[in-house]
JSON list of C-alpha atoms in Angstrom, two decimals:
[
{"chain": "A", "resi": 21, "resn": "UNK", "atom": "CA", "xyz": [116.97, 114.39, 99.43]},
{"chain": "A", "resi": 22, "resn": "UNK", "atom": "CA", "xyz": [116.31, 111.29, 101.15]},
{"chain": "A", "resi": 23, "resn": "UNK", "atom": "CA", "xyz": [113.84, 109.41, 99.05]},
{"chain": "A", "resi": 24, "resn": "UNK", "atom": "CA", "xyz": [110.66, 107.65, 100.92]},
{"chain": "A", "resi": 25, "resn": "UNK", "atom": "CA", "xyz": [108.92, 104.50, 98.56]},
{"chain": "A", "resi": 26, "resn": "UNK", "atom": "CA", "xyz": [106.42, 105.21, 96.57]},
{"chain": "A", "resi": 27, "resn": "UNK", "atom": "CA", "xyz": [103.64, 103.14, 94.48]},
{"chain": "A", "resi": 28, "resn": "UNK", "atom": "CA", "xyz": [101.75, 102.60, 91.91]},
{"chain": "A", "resi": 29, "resn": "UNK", "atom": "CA", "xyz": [98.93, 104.33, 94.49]},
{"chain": "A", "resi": 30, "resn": "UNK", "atom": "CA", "xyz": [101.13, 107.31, 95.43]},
{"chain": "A", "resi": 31, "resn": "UNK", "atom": "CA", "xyz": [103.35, 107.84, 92.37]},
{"chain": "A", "resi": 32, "resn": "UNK", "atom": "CA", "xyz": [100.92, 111.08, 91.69]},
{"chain": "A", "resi": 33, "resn": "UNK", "atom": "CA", "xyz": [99.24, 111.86, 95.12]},
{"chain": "A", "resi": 34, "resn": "UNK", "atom": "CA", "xyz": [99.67, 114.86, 97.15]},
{"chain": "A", "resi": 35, "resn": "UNK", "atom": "CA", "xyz": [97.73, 114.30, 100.44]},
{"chain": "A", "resi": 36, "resn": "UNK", "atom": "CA", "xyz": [98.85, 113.88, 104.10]},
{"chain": "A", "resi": 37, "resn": "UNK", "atom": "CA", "xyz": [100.69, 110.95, 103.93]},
{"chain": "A", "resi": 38, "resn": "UNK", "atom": "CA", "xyz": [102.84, 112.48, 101.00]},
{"chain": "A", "resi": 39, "resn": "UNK", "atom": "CA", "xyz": [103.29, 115.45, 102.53]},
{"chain": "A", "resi": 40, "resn": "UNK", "atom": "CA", "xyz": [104.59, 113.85, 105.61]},
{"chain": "A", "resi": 41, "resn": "UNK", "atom": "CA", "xyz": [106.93, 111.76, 103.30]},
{"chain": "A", "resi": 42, "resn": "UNK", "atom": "CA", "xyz": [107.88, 114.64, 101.47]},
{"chain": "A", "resi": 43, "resn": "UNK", "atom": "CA", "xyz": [108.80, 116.45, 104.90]},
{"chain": "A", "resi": 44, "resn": "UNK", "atom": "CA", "xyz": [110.72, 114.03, 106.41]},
{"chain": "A", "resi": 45, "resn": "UNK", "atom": "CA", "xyz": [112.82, 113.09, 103.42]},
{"chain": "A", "resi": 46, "resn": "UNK", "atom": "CA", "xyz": [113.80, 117.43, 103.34]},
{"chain": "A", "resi": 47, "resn": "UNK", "atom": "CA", "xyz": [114.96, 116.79, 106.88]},
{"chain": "A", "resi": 48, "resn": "UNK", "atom": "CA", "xyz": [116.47, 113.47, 106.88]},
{"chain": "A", "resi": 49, "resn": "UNK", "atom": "CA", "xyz": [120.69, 112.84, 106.44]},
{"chain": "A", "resi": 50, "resn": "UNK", "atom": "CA", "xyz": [121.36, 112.26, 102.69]},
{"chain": "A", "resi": 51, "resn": "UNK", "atom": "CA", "xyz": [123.82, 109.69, 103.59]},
{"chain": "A", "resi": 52, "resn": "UNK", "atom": "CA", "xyz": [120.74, 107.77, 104.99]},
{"chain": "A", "resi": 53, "resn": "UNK", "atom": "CA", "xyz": [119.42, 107.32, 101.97]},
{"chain": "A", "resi": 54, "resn": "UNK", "atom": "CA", "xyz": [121.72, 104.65, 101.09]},
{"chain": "A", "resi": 55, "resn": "UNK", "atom": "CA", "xyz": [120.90, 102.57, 104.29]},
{"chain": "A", "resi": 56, "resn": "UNK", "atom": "CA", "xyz": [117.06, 102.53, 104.87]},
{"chain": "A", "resi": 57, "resn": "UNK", "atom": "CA", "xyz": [114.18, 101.98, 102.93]},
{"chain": "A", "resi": 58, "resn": "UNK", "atom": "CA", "xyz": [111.29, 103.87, 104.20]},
{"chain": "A", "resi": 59, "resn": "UNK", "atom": "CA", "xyz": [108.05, 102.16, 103.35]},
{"chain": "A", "resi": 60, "resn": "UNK", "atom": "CA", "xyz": [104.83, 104.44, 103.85]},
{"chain": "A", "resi": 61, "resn": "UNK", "atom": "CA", "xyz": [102.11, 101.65, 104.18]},
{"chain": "A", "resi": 62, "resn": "UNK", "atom": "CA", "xyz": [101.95, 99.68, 101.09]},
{"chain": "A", "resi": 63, "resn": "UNK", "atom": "CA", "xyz": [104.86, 97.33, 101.17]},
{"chain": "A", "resi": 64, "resn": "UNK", "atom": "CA", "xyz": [105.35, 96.27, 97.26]},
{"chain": "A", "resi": 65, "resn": "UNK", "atom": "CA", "xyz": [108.90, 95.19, 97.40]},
{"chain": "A", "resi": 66, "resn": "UNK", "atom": "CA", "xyz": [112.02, 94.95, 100.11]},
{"chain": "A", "resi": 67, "resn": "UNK", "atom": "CA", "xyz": [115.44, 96.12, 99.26]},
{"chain": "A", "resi": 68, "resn": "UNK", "atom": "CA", "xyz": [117.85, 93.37, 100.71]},
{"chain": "A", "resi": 69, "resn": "UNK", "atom": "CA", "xyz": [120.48, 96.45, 100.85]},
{"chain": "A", "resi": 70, "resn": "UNK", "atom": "CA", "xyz": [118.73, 98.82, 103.27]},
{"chain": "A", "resi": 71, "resn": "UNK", "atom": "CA", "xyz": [117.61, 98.44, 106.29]},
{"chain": "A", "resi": 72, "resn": "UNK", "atom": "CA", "xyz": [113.60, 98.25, 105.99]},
{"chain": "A", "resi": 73, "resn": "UNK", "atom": "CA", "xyz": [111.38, 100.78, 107.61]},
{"chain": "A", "resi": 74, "resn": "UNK", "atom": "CA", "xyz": [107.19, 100.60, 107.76]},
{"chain": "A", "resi": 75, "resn": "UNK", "atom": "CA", "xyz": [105.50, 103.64, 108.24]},
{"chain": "A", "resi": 76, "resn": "UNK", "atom": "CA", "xyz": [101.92, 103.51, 108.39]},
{"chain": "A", "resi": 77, "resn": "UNK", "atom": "CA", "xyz": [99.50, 105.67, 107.93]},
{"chain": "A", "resi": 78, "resn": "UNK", "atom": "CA", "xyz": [96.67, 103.11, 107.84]},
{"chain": "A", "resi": 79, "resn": "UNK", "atom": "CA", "xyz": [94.20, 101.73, 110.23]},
{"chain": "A", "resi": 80, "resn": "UNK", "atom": "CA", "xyz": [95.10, 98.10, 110.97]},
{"chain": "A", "resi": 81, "resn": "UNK", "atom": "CA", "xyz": [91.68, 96.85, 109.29]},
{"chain": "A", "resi": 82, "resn": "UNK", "atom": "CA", "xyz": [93.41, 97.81, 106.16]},
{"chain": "A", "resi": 83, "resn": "UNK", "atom": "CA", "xyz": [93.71, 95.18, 103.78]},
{"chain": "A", "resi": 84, "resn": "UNK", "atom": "CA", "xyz": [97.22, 96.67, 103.54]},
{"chain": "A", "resi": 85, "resn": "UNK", "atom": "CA", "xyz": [97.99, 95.83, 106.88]},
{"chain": "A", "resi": 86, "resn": "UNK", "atom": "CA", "xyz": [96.79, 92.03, 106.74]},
{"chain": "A", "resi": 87, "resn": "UNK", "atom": "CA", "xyz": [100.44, 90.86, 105.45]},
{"chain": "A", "resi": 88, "resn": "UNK", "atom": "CA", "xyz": [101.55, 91.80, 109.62]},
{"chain": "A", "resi": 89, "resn": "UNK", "atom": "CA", "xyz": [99.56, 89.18, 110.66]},
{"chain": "A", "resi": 90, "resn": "UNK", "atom": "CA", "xyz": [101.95, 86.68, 109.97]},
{"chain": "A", "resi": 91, "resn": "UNK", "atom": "CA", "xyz": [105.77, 86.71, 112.68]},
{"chain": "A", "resi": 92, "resn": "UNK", "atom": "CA", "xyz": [107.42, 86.22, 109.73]},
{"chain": "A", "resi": 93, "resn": "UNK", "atom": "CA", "xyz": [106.55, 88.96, 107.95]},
{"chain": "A", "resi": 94, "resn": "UNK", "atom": "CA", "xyz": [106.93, 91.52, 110.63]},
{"chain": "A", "resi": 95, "resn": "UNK", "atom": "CA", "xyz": [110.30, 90.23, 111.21]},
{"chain": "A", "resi": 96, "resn": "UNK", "atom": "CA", "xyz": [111.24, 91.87, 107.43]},
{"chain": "A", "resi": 97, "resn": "UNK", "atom": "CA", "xyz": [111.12, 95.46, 109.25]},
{"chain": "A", "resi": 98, "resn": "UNK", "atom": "CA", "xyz": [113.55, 97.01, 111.74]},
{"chain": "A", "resi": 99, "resn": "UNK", "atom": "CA", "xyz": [110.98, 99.33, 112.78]},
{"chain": "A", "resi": 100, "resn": "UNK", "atom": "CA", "xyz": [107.08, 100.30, 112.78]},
{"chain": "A", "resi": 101, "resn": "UNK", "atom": "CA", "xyz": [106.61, 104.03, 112.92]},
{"chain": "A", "resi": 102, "resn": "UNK", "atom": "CA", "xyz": [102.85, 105.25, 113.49]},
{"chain": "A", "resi": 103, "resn": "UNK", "atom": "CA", "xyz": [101.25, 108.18, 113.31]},
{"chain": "A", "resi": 104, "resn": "UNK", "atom": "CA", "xyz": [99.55, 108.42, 116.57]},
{"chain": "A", "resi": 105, "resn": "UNK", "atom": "CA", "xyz": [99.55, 107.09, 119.93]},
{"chain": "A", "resi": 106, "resn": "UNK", "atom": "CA", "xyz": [95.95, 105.68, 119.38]},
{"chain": "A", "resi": 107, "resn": "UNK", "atom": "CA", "xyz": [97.25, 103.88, 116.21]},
{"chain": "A", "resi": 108, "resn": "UNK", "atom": "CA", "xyz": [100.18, 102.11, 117.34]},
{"chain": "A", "resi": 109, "resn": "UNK", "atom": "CA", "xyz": [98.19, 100.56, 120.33]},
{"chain": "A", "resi": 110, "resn": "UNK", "atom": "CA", "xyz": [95.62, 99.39, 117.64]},
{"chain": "A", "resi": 111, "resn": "UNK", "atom": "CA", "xyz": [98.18, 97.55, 115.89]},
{"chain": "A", "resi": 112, "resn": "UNK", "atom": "CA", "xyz": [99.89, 96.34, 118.78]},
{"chain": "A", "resi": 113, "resn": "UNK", "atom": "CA", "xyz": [96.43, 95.27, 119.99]},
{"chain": "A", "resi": 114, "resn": "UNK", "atom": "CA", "xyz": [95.58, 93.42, 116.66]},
{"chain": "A", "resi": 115, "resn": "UNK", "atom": "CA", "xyz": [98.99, 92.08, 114.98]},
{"chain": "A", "resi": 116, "resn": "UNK", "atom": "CA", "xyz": [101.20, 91.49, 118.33]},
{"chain": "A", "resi": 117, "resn": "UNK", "atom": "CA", "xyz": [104.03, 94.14, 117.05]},
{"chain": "A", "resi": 118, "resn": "UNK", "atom": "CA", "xyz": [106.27, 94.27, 120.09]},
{"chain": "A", "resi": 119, "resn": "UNK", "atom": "CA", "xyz": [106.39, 98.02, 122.02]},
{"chain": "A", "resi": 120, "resn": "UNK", "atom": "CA", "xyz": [110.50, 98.07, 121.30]},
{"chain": "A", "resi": 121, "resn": "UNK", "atom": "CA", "xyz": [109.52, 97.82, 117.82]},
{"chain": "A", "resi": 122, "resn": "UNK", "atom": "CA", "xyz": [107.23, 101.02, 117.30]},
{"chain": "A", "resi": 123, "resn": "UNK", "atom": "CA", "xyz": [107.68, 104.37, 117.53]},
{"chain": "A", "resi": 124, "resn": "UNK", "atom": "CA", "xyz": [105.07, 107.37, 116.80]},
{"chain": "A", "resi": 125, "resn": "UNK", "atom": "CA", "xyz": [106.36, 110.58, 114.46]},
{"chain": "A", "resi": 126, "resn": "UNK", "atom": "CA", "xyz": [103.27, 112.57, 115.03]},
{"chain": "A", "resi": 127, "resn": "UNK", "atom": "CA", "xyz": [100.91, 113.07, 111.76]},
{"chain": "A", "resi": 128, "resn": "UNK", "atom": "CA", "xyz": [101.42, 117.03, 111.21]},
{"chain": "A", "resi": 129, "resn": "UNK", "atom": "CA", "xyz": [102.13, 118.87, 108.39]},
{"chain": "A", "resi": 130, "resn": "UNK", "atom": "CA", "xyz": [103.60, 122.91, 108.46]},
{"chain": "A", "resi": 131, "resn": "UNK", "atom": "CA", "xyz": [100.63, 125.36, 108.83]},
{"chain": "A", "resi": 132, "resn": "UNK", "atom": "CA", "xyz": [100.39, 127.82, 106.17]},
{"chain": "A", "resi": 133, "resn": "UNK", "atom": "CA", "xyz": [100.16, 131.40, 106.81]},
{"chain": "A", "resi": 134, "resn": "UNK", "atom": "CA", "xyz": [96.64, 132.74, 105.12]},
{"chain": "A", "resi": 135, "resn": "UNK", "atom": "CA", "xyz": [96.34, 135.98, 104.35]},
{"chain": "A", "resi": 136, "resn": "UNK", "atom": "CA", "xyz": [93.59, 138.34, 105.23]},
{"chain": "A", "resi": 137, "resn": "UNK", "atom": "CA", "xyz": [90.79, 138.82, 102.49]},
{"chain": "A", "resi": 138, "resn": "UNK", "atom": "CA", "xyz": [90.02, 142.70, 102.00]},
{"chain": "A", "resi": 139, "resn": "UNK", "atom": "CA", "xyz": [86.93, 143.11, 103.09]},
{"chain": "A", "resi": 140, "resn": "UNK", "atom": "CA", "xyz": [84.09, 144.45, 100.69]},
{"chain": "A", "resi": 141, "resn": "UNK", "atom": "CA", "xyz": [82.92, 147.87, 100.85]}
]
């Protein structure tokens, strides 16, 4: 399994960014693993070995986000990947990411299949 970063915020959470994470990395080409870093949001540390990958599932008000505010710090990541359409226009809009350096992997999760309570009497 291809891992996706994790922090001292997510070490124990199971919600939808997680569960995204979790997907992807079931799908994703083990021998990937040893070539990008996949960074869901909170950037805590860059591996010089992989290529560097920011996935956000913020808003750009974030205090998360403030760090892509400054051209040199963007430059650290080969890619932006966004949740929605809307989202990657916001940060576009407020941090100046280029277009050929974002790309959206829509925020769904697999339904699950409910069953159908017996009804009572």
């Amino acid at each position: 399994m291809t891992e996706i970063e994790r922090n001292e915020l997510s070490a124990n959470a199971m919600g939808g960014t997680e569960l995204m994470a979790t997907a992807l990395a079931n799908k994703l080409d083990p021998e990937l693993k040893d070539k990008f870093q996949i960074i869901c949001s909170r950037v805590r540390e860059i591996d010089e070995d992989k290529i560097p990958i920011l996935w956000l599932h913020d808003l750009p008000n974030d205090p998360e986000s403030h760090h892509l505010s400054d051209k040199e710090a963007r430059k650290k990541f080969a890619k932006f990947v966004f949740v929605s359409n809307w989202q990657m226009n916001e940060y576009i809009h407020t941090y100046g990411l280029r277009w050929d350096e974002c790309v959206v992997i829509p925020n769904a999760i697999d339904p699950i299949d409910f069953d159908e309570k017996p009804k009572d009497g």
